[in-house]
Each structure stands twice: as C-alpha cells, then as structure tokens.
mmCIF file of C-alpha atoms in Angstrom:
data_model
loop_
_atom_site.group_PDB
_atom_site.id
_atom_site.type_symbol
_atom_site.label_atom_id
_atom_site.label_comp_id
_atom_site.label_asym_id
_atom_site.label_seq_id
_atom_site.Cartn_x
_atom_site.Cartn_y
_atom_site.Cartn_z
ATOM 1 C CA UNK A 1 -19.332 39.380 11.331
ATOM 2 C CA UNK A 2 -16.245 39.764 9.089
ATOM 3 C CA UNK A 3 -14.192 37.280 11.013
ATOM 4 C CA UNK A 4 -16.990 34.786 10.943
ATOM 5 C CA UNK A 5 -17.413 35.204 7.230
ATOM 6 C CA UNK A 6 -13.697 34.685 6.703
ATOM 7 C CA UNK A 7 -13.704 31.568 8.717
ATOM 8 C CA UNK A 8 -16.626 30.272 6.776
ATOM 9 C CA UNK A 9 -14.795 30.966 3.431
ATOM 10 C CA UNK A 10 -11.677 29.221 4.822
ATOM 11 C CA UNK A 11 -13.694 26.162 5.695
ATOM 12 C CA UNK A 12 -15.333 25.951 2.235
ATOM 13 C CA UNK A 13 -11.967 26.353 0.624
ATOM 14 C CA UNK A 14 -10.496 23.534 2.626
ATOM 15 C CA UNK A 15 -13.263 20.964 2.818
ATOM 16 C CA UNK A 16 -12.957 18.336 5.441
ATOM 17 C CA UNK A 17 -13.344 14.623 4.433
ATOM 18 C CA UNK A 18 -15.612 12.240 6.290
ATOM 19 C CA UNK A 19 -14.598 9.667 8.828
ATOM 20 C CA UNK A 20 -13.049 6.298 7.588
ATOM 21 C CA UNK A 21 -15.818 3.726 6.838
ATOM 22 C CA UNK A 22 -15.369 0.057 6.230
ATOM 23 C CA UNK A 23 -17.326 -1.951 3.623
ATOM 24 C CA UNK A 24 -17.008 -5.828 3.585
ATOM 25 C CA UNK A 25 -17.031 -7.378 0.073
ATOM 26 C CA UNK A 26 -18.129 -10.929 -0.425
ATOM 27 C CA UNK A 27 -15.622 -13.142 -2.328
ATOM 28 C CA UNK A 28 -17.345 -15.306 -4.840
ATOM 29 C CA UNK A 29 -16.679 -19.026 -4.551
ATOM 30 C CA UNK A 30 -15.598 -19.089 -0.972
ATOM 31 C CA UNK A 31 -17.294 -20.062 2.286
ATOM 32 C CA UNK A 32 -18.248 -16.461 3.422
ATOM 33 C CA UNK A 33 -14.865 -14.964 3.193
ATOM 34 C CA UNK A 34 -14.935 -11.108 3.280
ATOM 35 C CA UNK A 35 -12.610 -8.362 1.969
ATOM 36 C CA UNK A 36 -12.421 -5.157 3.979
ATOM 37 C CA UNK A 37 -12.379 -1.980 1.912
ATOM 38 C CA UNK A 38 -11.734 1.132 4.120
ATOM 39 C CA UNK A 39 -12.882 4.483 2.437
ATOM 40 C CA UNK A 40 -12.822 8.167 3.303
ATOM 41 C CA UNK A 41 -15.201 10.196 1.176
ATOM 42 C CA UNK A 42 -14.559 13.741 0.018
ATOM 43 C CA UNK A 43 -16.954 16.507 0.857
ATOM 44 C CA UNK A 44 -18.409 16.427 -2.583
ATOM 45 C CA UNK A 45 -18.523 13.315 -4.934
ATOM 46 C CA UNK A 46 -16.396 13.722 -8.071
ATOM 47 C CA UNK A 47 -16.558 10.123 -9.651
ATOM 48 C CA UNK A 48 -12.922 9.942 -8.917
ATOM 49 C CA UNK A 49 -11.164 7.556 -6.512
ATOM 50 C CA UNK A 50 -7.686 6.449 -5.486
ATOM 51 C CA UNK A 51 -7.282 2.760 -4.325
ATOM 52 C CA UNK A 52 -4.346 2.223 -1.902
ATOM 53 C CA UNK A 53 -2.677 -1.152 -1.712
ATOM 54 C CA UNK A 54 -0.698 -2.076 1.401
ATOM 55 C CA UNK A 55 2.523 -3.991 1.617
ATOM 56 C CA UNK A 56 3.724 -7.335 2.976
ATOM 57 C CA UNK A 57 3.169 -7.157 6.654
ATOM 58 C CA UNK A 58 0.645 -4.524 7.783
ATOM 59 C CA UNK A 59 -2.894 -3.632 6.557
ATOM 60 C CA UNK A 60 -4.583 -0.346 5.568
ATOM 61 C CA UNK A 61 -5.284 1.112 9.122
ATOM 62 C CA UNK A 62 -1.493 0.795 9.780
ATOM 63 C CA UNK A 63 -0.478 2.244 6.414
ATOM 64 C CA UNK A 64 -2.336 4.741 4.254
ATOM 65 C CA UNK A 65 -5.145 4.692 6.676
ATOM 66 C CA UNK A 66 -2.996 5.315 9.866
ATOM 67 C CA UNK A 67 -4.158 8.472 11.606
ATOM 68 C CA UNK A 68 -1.445 10.450 13.109
ATOM 69 C CA UNK A 69 -4.179 12.575 14.691
ATOM 70 C CA UNK A 70 -7.927 12.415 14.079
ATOM 71 C CA UNK A 71 -8.565 13.020 10.323
ATOM 72 C CA UNK A 72 -4.871 13.006 9.478
ATOM 73 C CA UNK A 73 -3.938 10.079 7.345
ATOM 74 C CA UNK A 74 -2.952 9.532 3.643
ATOM 75 C CA UNK A 75 -6.588 8.535 2.842
ATOM 76 C CA UNK A 76 -7.836 11.786 4.407
ATOM 77 C CA UNK A 77 -5.292 13.806 2.523
ATOM 78 C CA UNK A 78 -6.369 12.221 -0.715
ATOM 79 C CA UNK A 79 -10.007 12.764 0.134
ATOM 80 C CA UNK A 80 -9.210 16.557 0.590
ATOM 81 C CA UNK A 81 -8.052 16.609 -2.951
ATOM 82 C CA UNK A 82 -11.500 15.449 -3.919
ATOM 83 C CA UNK A 83 -11.038 11.705 -4.308
ATOM 84 C CA UNK A 84 -12.900 8.856 -2.737
ATOM 85 C CA UNK A 85 -9.833 7.413 -0.964
ATOM 86 C CA UNK A 86 -10.011 3.647 -0.206
ATOM 87 C CA UNK A 87 -7.601 1.178 1.124
ATOM 88 C CA UNK A 88 -8.018 -2.532 0.568
ATOM 89 C CA UNK A 89 -7.042 -5.350 3.284
ATOM 90 C CA UNK A 90 -6.034 -8.522 1.480
ATOM 91 C CA UNK A 91 -7.345 -11.776 2.902
ATOM 92 C CA UNK A 92 -5.312 -12.579 6.000
ATOM 93 C CA UNK A 93 -4.714 -8.899 6.814
ATOM 94 C CA UNK A 94 -6.370 -6.288 8.873
ATOM 95 C CA UNK A 95 -10.231 -6.545 8.965
ATOM 96 C CA UNK A 96 -10.517 -9.061 6.105
ATOM 97 C CA UNK A 97 -11.214 -12.762 6.698
ATOM 98 C CA UNK A 98 -8.440 -15.160 7.911
ATOM 99 C CA UNK A 99 -7.853 -18.032 5.479
ATOM 100 C CA UNK A 100 -8.102 -21.384 7.331
ATOM 101 C CA UNK A 101 -4.370 -22.069 6.501
ATOM 102 C CA UNK A 102 -3.624 -19.149 8.854
ATOM 103 C CA UNK A 103 -5.030 -21.096 11.794
ATOM 104 C CA UNK A 104 -3.117 -24.258 11.438
ATOM 105 C CA UNK A 105 0.494 -25.302 11.401
ATOM 106 C CA UNK A 106 2.493 -23.200 8.959
ATOM 107 C CA UNK A 107 3.965 -26.176 7.298
ATOM 108 C CA UNK A 108 0.574 -27.704 6.393
ATOM 109 C CA UNK A 109 -0.180 -25.271 3.511
ATOM 110 C CA UNK A 110 1.667 -23.180 0.886
ATOM 111 C CA UNK A 111 2.315 -19.462 1.267
ATOM 112 C CA UNK A 112 -1.070 -17.566 1.843
ATOM 113 C CA UNK A 113 -1.869 -14.601 -0.400
ATOM 114 C CA UNK A 114 0.378 -14.691 -3.515
ATOM 115 C CA UNK A 115 0.260 -11.766 -5.864
ATOM 116 C CA UNK A 116 -1.825 -13.551 -8.410
ATOM 117 C CA UNK A 117 -4.662 -14.051 -5.784
ATOM 118 C CA UNK A 118 -4.213 -10.508 -4.471
ATOM 119 C CA UNK A 119 -4.665 -8.980 -7.908
ATOM 120 C CA UNK A 120 -7.943 -10.756 -8.111
ATOM 121 C CA UNK A 121 -8.983 -9.230 -4.923
ATOM 122 C CA UNK A 122 -8.046 -5.894 -6.316
ATOM 123 C CA UNK A 123 -10.335 -6.501 -9.199
ATOM 124 C CA UNK A 124 -13.267 -7.186 -6.821
ATOM 125 C CA UNK A 125 -12.644 -3.825 -4.980
ATOM 126 C CA UNK A 126 -12.453 -2.068 -8.350
ATOM 127 C CA UNK A 127 -15.710 -3.693 -9.506
ATOM 128 C CA UNK A 128 -17.328 -2.394 -6.336
ATOM 129 C CA UNK A 129 -16.055 1.105 -6.832
ATOM 130 C CA UNK A 130 -17.386 1.220 -10.419
ATOM 131 C CA UNK A 131 -20.668 -0.406 -9.681
ATOM 132 C CA UNK A 132 -21.606 0.776 -6.228
ATOM 133 C CA UNK A 133 -19.624 4.137 -5.775
ATOM 134 C CA UNK A 134 -20.140 5.355 -9.351
ATOM 135 C CA UNK A 135 -16.410 5.688 -9.918
ATOM 136 C CA UNK A 136 -15.295 6.493 -13.498
ATOM 137 C CA UNK A 137 -11.771 7.851 -12.804
ATOM 138 C CA UNK A 138 -9.623 5.436 -10.832
ATOM 139 C CA UNK A 139 -6.012 5.565 -9.691
ATOM 140 C CA UNK A 140 -4.024 2.875 -7.765
ATOM 141 C CA UNK A 141 -1.367 3.652 -5.339
ATOM 142 C CA UNK A 142 0.648 0.616 -4.127
ATOM 143 C CA UNK A 143 3.396 0.141 -1.537
ATOM 144 C CA UNK A 144 6.217 -2.418 -1.280
ATOM 145 C CA UNK A 145 5.034 -5.955 -2.081
ATOM 146 C CA UNK A 146 1.583 -4.441 -2.960
ATOM 147 C CA UNK A 147 3.167 -3.098 -6.089
ATOM 148 C CA UNK A 148 3.330 -6.693 -7.348
ATOM 149 C CA UNK A 149 -0.348 -7.480 -7.464
ATOM 150 C CA UNK A 150 -1.240 -3.878 -8.295
ATOM 151 C CA UNK A 151 0.990 -3.890 -11.452
ATOM 152 C CA UNK A 152 -0.473 -7.273 -12.342
ATOM 153 C CA UNK A 153 -3.980 -5.824 -12.108
ATOM 154 C CA UNK A 154 -2.856 -2.900 -14.248
ATOM 155 C CA UNK A 155 -1.389 -5.227 -16.832
ATOM 156 C CA UNK A 156 -4.637 -7.170 -17.030
ATOM 157 C CA UNK A 157 -6.984 -4.242 -16.730
ATOM 158 C CA UNK A 158 -5.242 -1.077 -17.984
ATOM 159 C CA UNK A 159 -8.553 0.171 -19.375
ATOM 160 C CA UNK A 160 -9.898 0.474 -15.858
ATOM 161 C CA UNK A 161 -7.136 2.728 -14.519
ATOM 162 C CA UNK A 162 -5.963 6.214 -15.175
ATOM 163 C CA UNK A 163 -2.645 5.819 -13.407
ATOM 164 C CA UNK A 164 -0.406 3.434 -11.310
ATOM 165 C CA UNK A 165 1.869 4.679 -8.469
ATOM 166 C CA UNK A 166 4.521 2.187 -7.197
ATOM 167 C CA UNK A 167 5.823 3.399 -3.950
ATOM 168 C CA UNK A 168 8.954 1.572 -2.861
ATOM 169 C CA UNK A 169 8.443 -1.189 -5.394
ATOM 170 C CA UNK A 170 10.308 -4.485 -5.179
ATOM 171 C CA UNK A 171 12.868 -4.290 -7.977
ATOM 172 C CA UNK A 172 15.368 -6.858 -9.253
ATOM 173 C CA UNK A 173 18.847 -6.930 -7.711
ATOM 174 C CA UNK A 174 21.943 -8.696 -9.103
ATOM 175 C CA UNK A 175 22.829 -10.212 -5.623
ATOM 176 C CA UNK A 176 19.575 -11.919 -5.147
ATOM 177 C CA UNK A 177 19.781 -15.660 -4.253
ATOM 178 C CA UNK A 178 17.980 -18.173 -6.423
ATOM 179 C CA UNK A 179 17.615 -20.454 -3.557
ATOM 180 C CA UNK A 180 13.815 -20.781 -2.622
ATOM 181 C CA UNK A 181 13.023 -20.692 1.134
ATOM 182 C CA UNK A 182 10.421 -22.915 2.561
ATOM 183 C CA UNK A 183 8.099 -20.079 3.590
ATOM 184 C CA UNK A 184 5.114 -22.087 4.830
ATOM 185 C CA UNK A 185 1.616 -20.605 5.108
ATOM 186 C CA UNK A 186 2.487 -17.867 7.428
ATOM 187 C CA UNK A 187 5.334 -16.207 9.450
ATOM 188 C CA UNK A 188 5.273 -14.572 12.897
ATOM 189 C CA UNK A 189 6.489 -11.519 14.628
ATOM 190 C CA UNK A 190 5.447 -9.451 17.596
ATOM 191 C CA UNK A 191 4.261 -5.782 17.405
ATOM 192 C CA UNK A 192 7.207 -4.305 19.289
ATOM 193 C CA UNK A 193 9.592 -6.283 16.908
ATOM 194 C CA UNK A 194 7.921 -4.876 13.864
ATOM 195 C CA UNK A 195 7.949 -1.343 15.378
ATOM 196 C CA UNK A 196 11.672 -1.620 15.924
ATOM 197 C CA UNK A 197 12.192 -2.558 12.340
ATOM 198 C CA UNK A 198 10.425 0.529 11.119
ATOM 199 C CA UNK A 199 13.260 2.655 12.575
ATOM 200 C CA UNK A 200 15.678 1.338 9.871
ATOM 201 C CA UNK A 201 18.582 2.159 12.118
ATOM 202 C CA UNK A 202 21.010 0.279 9.807
ATOM 203 C CA UNK A 203 20.076 2.569 6.964
ATOM 204 C CA UNK A 204 20.114 5.925 8.738
ATOM 205 C CA UNK A 205 22.791 8.112 10.339
ATOM 206 C CA UNK A 206 22.901 7.678 14.172
ATOM 207 C CA UNK A 207 21.332 11.108 14.761
ATOM 208 C CA UNK A 208 18.628 10.879 12.203
ATOM 209 C CA UNK A 209 15.124 9.729 13.365
ATOM 210 C CA UNK A 210 12.350 9.727 10.904
ATOM 211 C CA UNK A 211 9.211 8.150 12.362
ATOM 212 C CA UNK A 212 6.383 10.426 13.280
ATOM 213 C CA UNK A 213 5.770 10.579 17.079
ATOM 214 C CA UNK A 214 2.354 9.121 16.702
ATOM 215 C CA UNK A 215 3.855 5.895 15.277
ATOM 216 C CA UNK A 216 6.145 5.597 18.253
ATOM 217 C CA UNK A 217 3.121 6.026 20.524
ATOM 218 C CA UNK A 218 0.234 4.284 18.907
ATOM 219 C CA UNK A 219 1.380 2.038 16.031
ATOM 220 C CA UNK A 220 2.488 -1.024 17.848
ATOM 221 C CA UNK A 221 -0.777 -1.425 19.768
ATOM 222 C CA UNK A 222 -2.816 -1.009 16.615
ATOM 223 C CA UNK A 223 -0.769 -3.516 14.797
ATOM 224 C CA UNK A 224 -1.156 -5.998 17.570
ATOM 225 C CA UNK A 225 -4.935 -5.626 17.227
ATOM 226 C CA UNK A 226 -4.727 -6.119 13.406
ATOM 227 C CA UNK A 227 -3.474 -9.736 13.225
ATOM 228 C CA UNK A 228 -4.628 -12.958 14.779
ATOM 229 C CA UNK A 229 -3.302 -14.405 18.045
ATOM 230 C CA UNK A 230 -3.265 -18.191 17.949
ATOM 231 C CA UNK A 231 -3.714 -19.690 21.425
ATOM 232 C CA UNK A 232 -0.739 -22.180 20.620
ATOM 233 C CA UNK A 233 1.632 -19.199 19.914
ATOM 234 C CA UNK A 234 3.666 -17.409 22.520
ATOM 235 C CA UNK A 235 2.083 -14.309 24.041
ATOM 236 C CA UNK A 236 2.129 -11.322 21.641
ATOM 237 C CA UNK A 237 2.993 -13.336 18.442
ATOM 238 C CA UNK A 238 1.180 -12.274 15.240
ATOM 239 C CA UNK A 239 0.692 -14.435 12.176
ATOM 240 C CA UNK A 240 1.334 -12.847 8.811
ATOM 241 C CA UNK A 241 0.608 -14.422 5.419
ATOM 242 C CA UNK A 242 3.789 -15.745 3.755
ATOM 243 C CA UNK A 243 2.706 -15.267 0.150
ATOM 244 C CA UNK A 244 4.109 -11.738 -0.066
ATOM 245 C CA UNK A 245 7.537 -13.023 1.024
ATOM 246 C CA UNK A 246 7.490 -15.584 -1.769
ATOM 247 C CA UNK A 247 6.528 -12.904 -4.256
ATOM 248 C CA UNK A 248 9.448 -10.604 -2.965
ATOM 249 C CA UNK A 249 11.927 -13.370 -3.514
ATOM 250 C CA UNK A 250 10.816 -13.787 -7.122
ATOM 251 C CA UNK A 251 10.693 -10.132 -7.864
ATOM 252 C CA UNK A 252 14.291 -9.772 -6.545
ATOM 253 C CA UNK A 253 15.149 -12.274 -9.350
ATOM 254 C CA UNK A 254 13.158 -10.192 -11.873
ATOM 255 C CA UNK A 255 10.287 -12.721 -11.896
ATOM 256 C CA UNK A 256 6.813 -11.086 -11.831
ATOM 257 C CA UNK A 257 3.405 -12.462 -12.347
ATOM 258 C CA UNK A 258 2.700 -9.959 -15.060
ATOM 259 C CA UNK A 259 4.358 -8.529 -18.338
ATOM 260 C CA UNK A 260 5.365 -4.865 -17.863
ATOM 261 C CA UNK A 261 4.720 -4.275 -21.580
ATOM 262 C CA UNK A 262 0.954 -4.865 -20.904
ATOM 263 C CA UNK A 263 0.697 -1.871 -18.487
ATOM 264 C CA UNK A 264 -0.519 0.951 -20.649
ATOM 265 C CA UNK A 265 -1.188 3.685 -18.063
ATOM 266 C CA UNK A 266 1.046 6.321 -16.544
ATOM 267 C CA UNK A 267 3.451 4.839 -14.072
ATOM 268 C CA UNK A 268 5.160 6.661 -11.085
ATOM 269 C CA UNK A 269 7.992 5.062 -9.073
ATOM 270 C CA UNK A 270 8.680 6.946 -5.935
ATOM 271 C CA UNK A 271 10.783 6.065 -2.941
ATOM 272 C CA UNK A 272 12.817 7.552 -0.124
ATOM 273 C CA UNK A 273 16.455 8.497 -0.209
ATOM 274 C CA UNK A 274 17.176 5.782 2.484
ATOM 275 C CA UNK A 275 14.952 3.105 0.935
ATOM 276 C CA UNK A 276 16.779 -0.356 1.337
ATOM 277 C CA UNK A 277 14.596 -1.953 -1.398
ATOM 278 C CA UNK A 278 14.910 0.499 -4.310
ATOM 279 C CA UNK A 279 17.300 3.269 -5.068
ATOM 280 C CA UNK A 280 18.262 5.592 -7.987
ATOM 281 C CA UNK A 281 20.334 2.901 -9.671
ATOM 282 C CA UNK A 282 17.689 0.195 -9.539
ATOM 283 C CA UNK A 283 14.617 2.243 -10.062
ATOM 284 C CA UNK A 284 15.557 3.496 -13.538
ATOM 285 C CA UNK A 285 15.940 0.117 -15.244
ATOM 286 C CA UNK A 286 12.796 -1.207 -13.516
ATOM 287 C CA UNK A 287 10.732 1.882 -14.728
ATOM 288 C CA UNK A 288 12.185 1.450 -18.179
ATOM 289 C CA UNK A 289 10.491 -1.868 -18.497
ATOM 290 C CA UNK A 290 7.108 -0.279 -18.708
ATOM 291 C CA UNK A 291 7.635 0.393 -22.430
ATOM 292 C CA UNK A 292 3.966 1.128 -23.198
ATOM 293 C CA UNK A 293 3.318 3.517 -20.365
ATOM 294 C CA UNK A 294 2.529 6.949 -21.821
ATOM 295 C CA UNK A 295 3.962 8.825 -18.848
ATOM 296 C CA UNK A 296 6.848 7.562 -16.582
ATOM 297 C CA UNK A 297 7.889 9.477 -13.543
ATOM 298 C CA UNK A 298 10.703 8.642 -11.120
ATOM 299 C CA UNK A 299 11.247 10.440 -7.881
ATOM 300 C CA UNK A 300 13.344 9.992 -4.781
ATOM 301 C CA UNK A 301 12.292 11.944 -1.701
ATOM 302 C CA UNK A 302 15.009 13.061 0.712
ATOM 303 C CA UNK A 303 15.014 11.777 4.200
ATOM 304 C CA UNK A 304 12.598 8.842 3.683
ATOM 305 C CA UNK A 305 13.013 5.171 4.216
ATOM 306 C CA UNK A 306 10.811 2.252 2.914
ATOM 307 C CA UNK A 307 8.116 3.309 5.256
ATOM 308 C CA UNK A 308 8.133 6.981 4.424
ATOM 309 C CA UNK A 309 4.297 6.998 4.599
ATOM 310 C CA UNK A 310 4.918 6.795 8.435
ATOM 311 C CA UNK A 311 7.653 9.337 8.519
ATOM 312 C CA UNK A 312 8.121 13.043 8.757
ATOM 313 C CA UNK A 313 8.443 13.300 4.970
ATOM 314 C CA UNK A 314 5.035 11.772 4.448
ATOM 315 C CA UNK A 315 3.394 14.965 3.107
ATOM 316 C CA UNK A 316 6.089 15.314 0.434
ATOM 317 C CA UNK A 317 5.099 11.761 -0.564
ATOM 318 C CA UNK A 318 1.326 12.818 -0.497
ATOM 319 C CA UNK A 319 1.818 15.800 -2.642
ATOM 320 C CA UNK A 320 4.146 14.299 -5.227
ATOM 321 C CA UNK A 321 1.627 11.469 -5.747
ATOM 322 C CA UNK A 322 -1.173 13.892 -6.000
ATOM 323 C CA UNK A 323 0.895 15.844 -8.643
ATOM 324 C CA UNK A 324 1.363 12.716 -10.631
ATOM 325 C CA UNK A 325 -2.294 11.834 -10.393
ATOM 326 C CA UNK A 326 -3.207 15.300 -11.692
ATOM 327 C CA UNK A 327 -0.711 14.977 -14.579
ATOM 328 C CA UNK A 328 -2.075 11.610 -15.537
ATOM 329 C CA UNK A 329 -5.575 12.957 -15.620
ATOM 330 C CA UNK A 330 -4.504 15.876 -17.744
ATOM 331 C CA UNK A 331 -3.476 13.506 -20.482
ATOM 332 C CA UNK A 332 -7.118 12.292 -20.750
ATOM 333 C CA UNK A 333 -8.191 8.743 -20.529
#
C-alpha cells in the first residue's frame, strides 16, 4: 500500500504530457493552403504556451518535436513544465501545404518562404493560440534561420509575447560575401546527405560524437518522409524551400527584415560551444542590438553544435531555455 501510494505521488509530481497532436490552420487569401501546428498539451491547462520555430531545412517533427523515445522531445519537455508546447511548420515544410513553385522548375520562381512571409504565418499561429487555445502568456523559441521571422514577429507584435529565445541565431560576420546567389525557388538534398551534415565533423575533435543514438537510427527516414519527392528528380532527392537560404545570406551581411530596436521583450541568445554559425565573439554584438529588450541573456553550452537540440547536450538546452522563460515571466508582462 505504501509503495503504491508513493508511486501515485511520484506520478502526480511528474505529470505526463499528452501525445503530439496536429492542427491544420487555413491561410487567408490562398487556394486552400494549410499550416501545420503540432502541439503537446500539459496535464493541466495554464494559459501559457511556447511556440517553437524550426530552421532552414527540416520541420518540427525533425526538430523540437523529434521523439528520441516515445514522449521524449523538446515539446514534451516544455509540456512537462506546464506549457502548451507547439511547433509550426512553415509552408513548404513538414505537414504544411507545398506552394506550387515547389512543384515546378526551381528557376521558374523566386525563393519560396522568405522571412517576411514566415513571420505572417507565425502571426496566424499566434492568433489561433490566443483565440482557440485561450493562451494569455506566450513565449517564442526559434532556431537558426527561424530566428529571422521570429524576431520580425517580435518586433511587430512585442505586446503579444513574454519572451523571445534565439537558439543558434544567424548573426553578421565580417567575411560575408555581398554577392547574391541565384537561389531559385527550392534546393535539393537527400536524407542521408543531410544526416551526414548533422555530424559537424569539421567542427568537432575526431573523437567527439554528439548526436543522440536515436538520431542516427531514425532521423534520416523521418526526414525523407517530411519533404516532397518530385517524379522528375533522382531517387531520394528532397526539395527544400530556398527562401531561408536567401535570408541567411542577408543576415550574414547584417540585413534583417526587422528593426532590433522594435523588439521590446526579453531576448535570450543561446548556442553550442561548437556552433559554426554563432560564437561568443559574434553573439555579444548581435544581442547588444536589442537595445529596448528589458532582459538580455547570452549563453554558450559546452559540447553542442548548431543542432544541439538533436545532441547529448539537449537537456541543458531545454533547462536553460526554461530558466529564461521563468525569469521573463517573473518580470511581469
């Protein structure tokens, strides 16, 4: 009886979040295009949510929603802290609709999914969370290219957010080339090629391996299912929207589709010690641009690369972001 009671108390002290559920949101003014919003609900509703924004090449289910084991993802971890944890797939990614330009020749259309358009899709997801899920306290956590549209949304709608976390943000670098590439509508890669890139072998010592075993085993197959296969492409080739690549080029030059001075919420810049996009020297001047943010945190986490959310240090990332979120809430909003 005592053992049973102790187990019951332990379960209530560590509530388990629900399974991931997907809601499809209509995009006004389109021909039936839909946005996929993946959410994990906490055991008890709190009126609080964290919206996760993915990076340039892979969607929610491969990023914050990737399950290393059943119920073990960043979304689930945030839900265990009492938040409705949601990840948005932008058009052209994951379970969202594919723009027509993704189906044709890559040279027939401009880059698909620029940051300005993506920030409008964030606004649609936020409207849904406020109106349909009764969310009054909202945090945004964005990765890599996703930090561009997320910061743009924050600059335009600071009153709707409590905090903004920029994980591995795209920051200016002095050596960036001003020459603009011809990106086309989309670019292509195979799942095994993208998995190989995730190892970041050129950034790590030869004896250091950081990816979680579940990523090695399951990630490539899931990635292959997450993107369209055009019948005219070679076997296994996936089409990825090129808009993020064009945005990254601009951001490297210090050109962003927003004014940092317009962001008036707490900002957290977090990255791994082996991140090849941002480091201690470049993060500080980038963060200093957010002159009207009432709270600014900067943290590098040891033994992490640009995809630390898929690596062994991921729980350090989870908990540092949760600490920042709590600090932002303690300031009042």
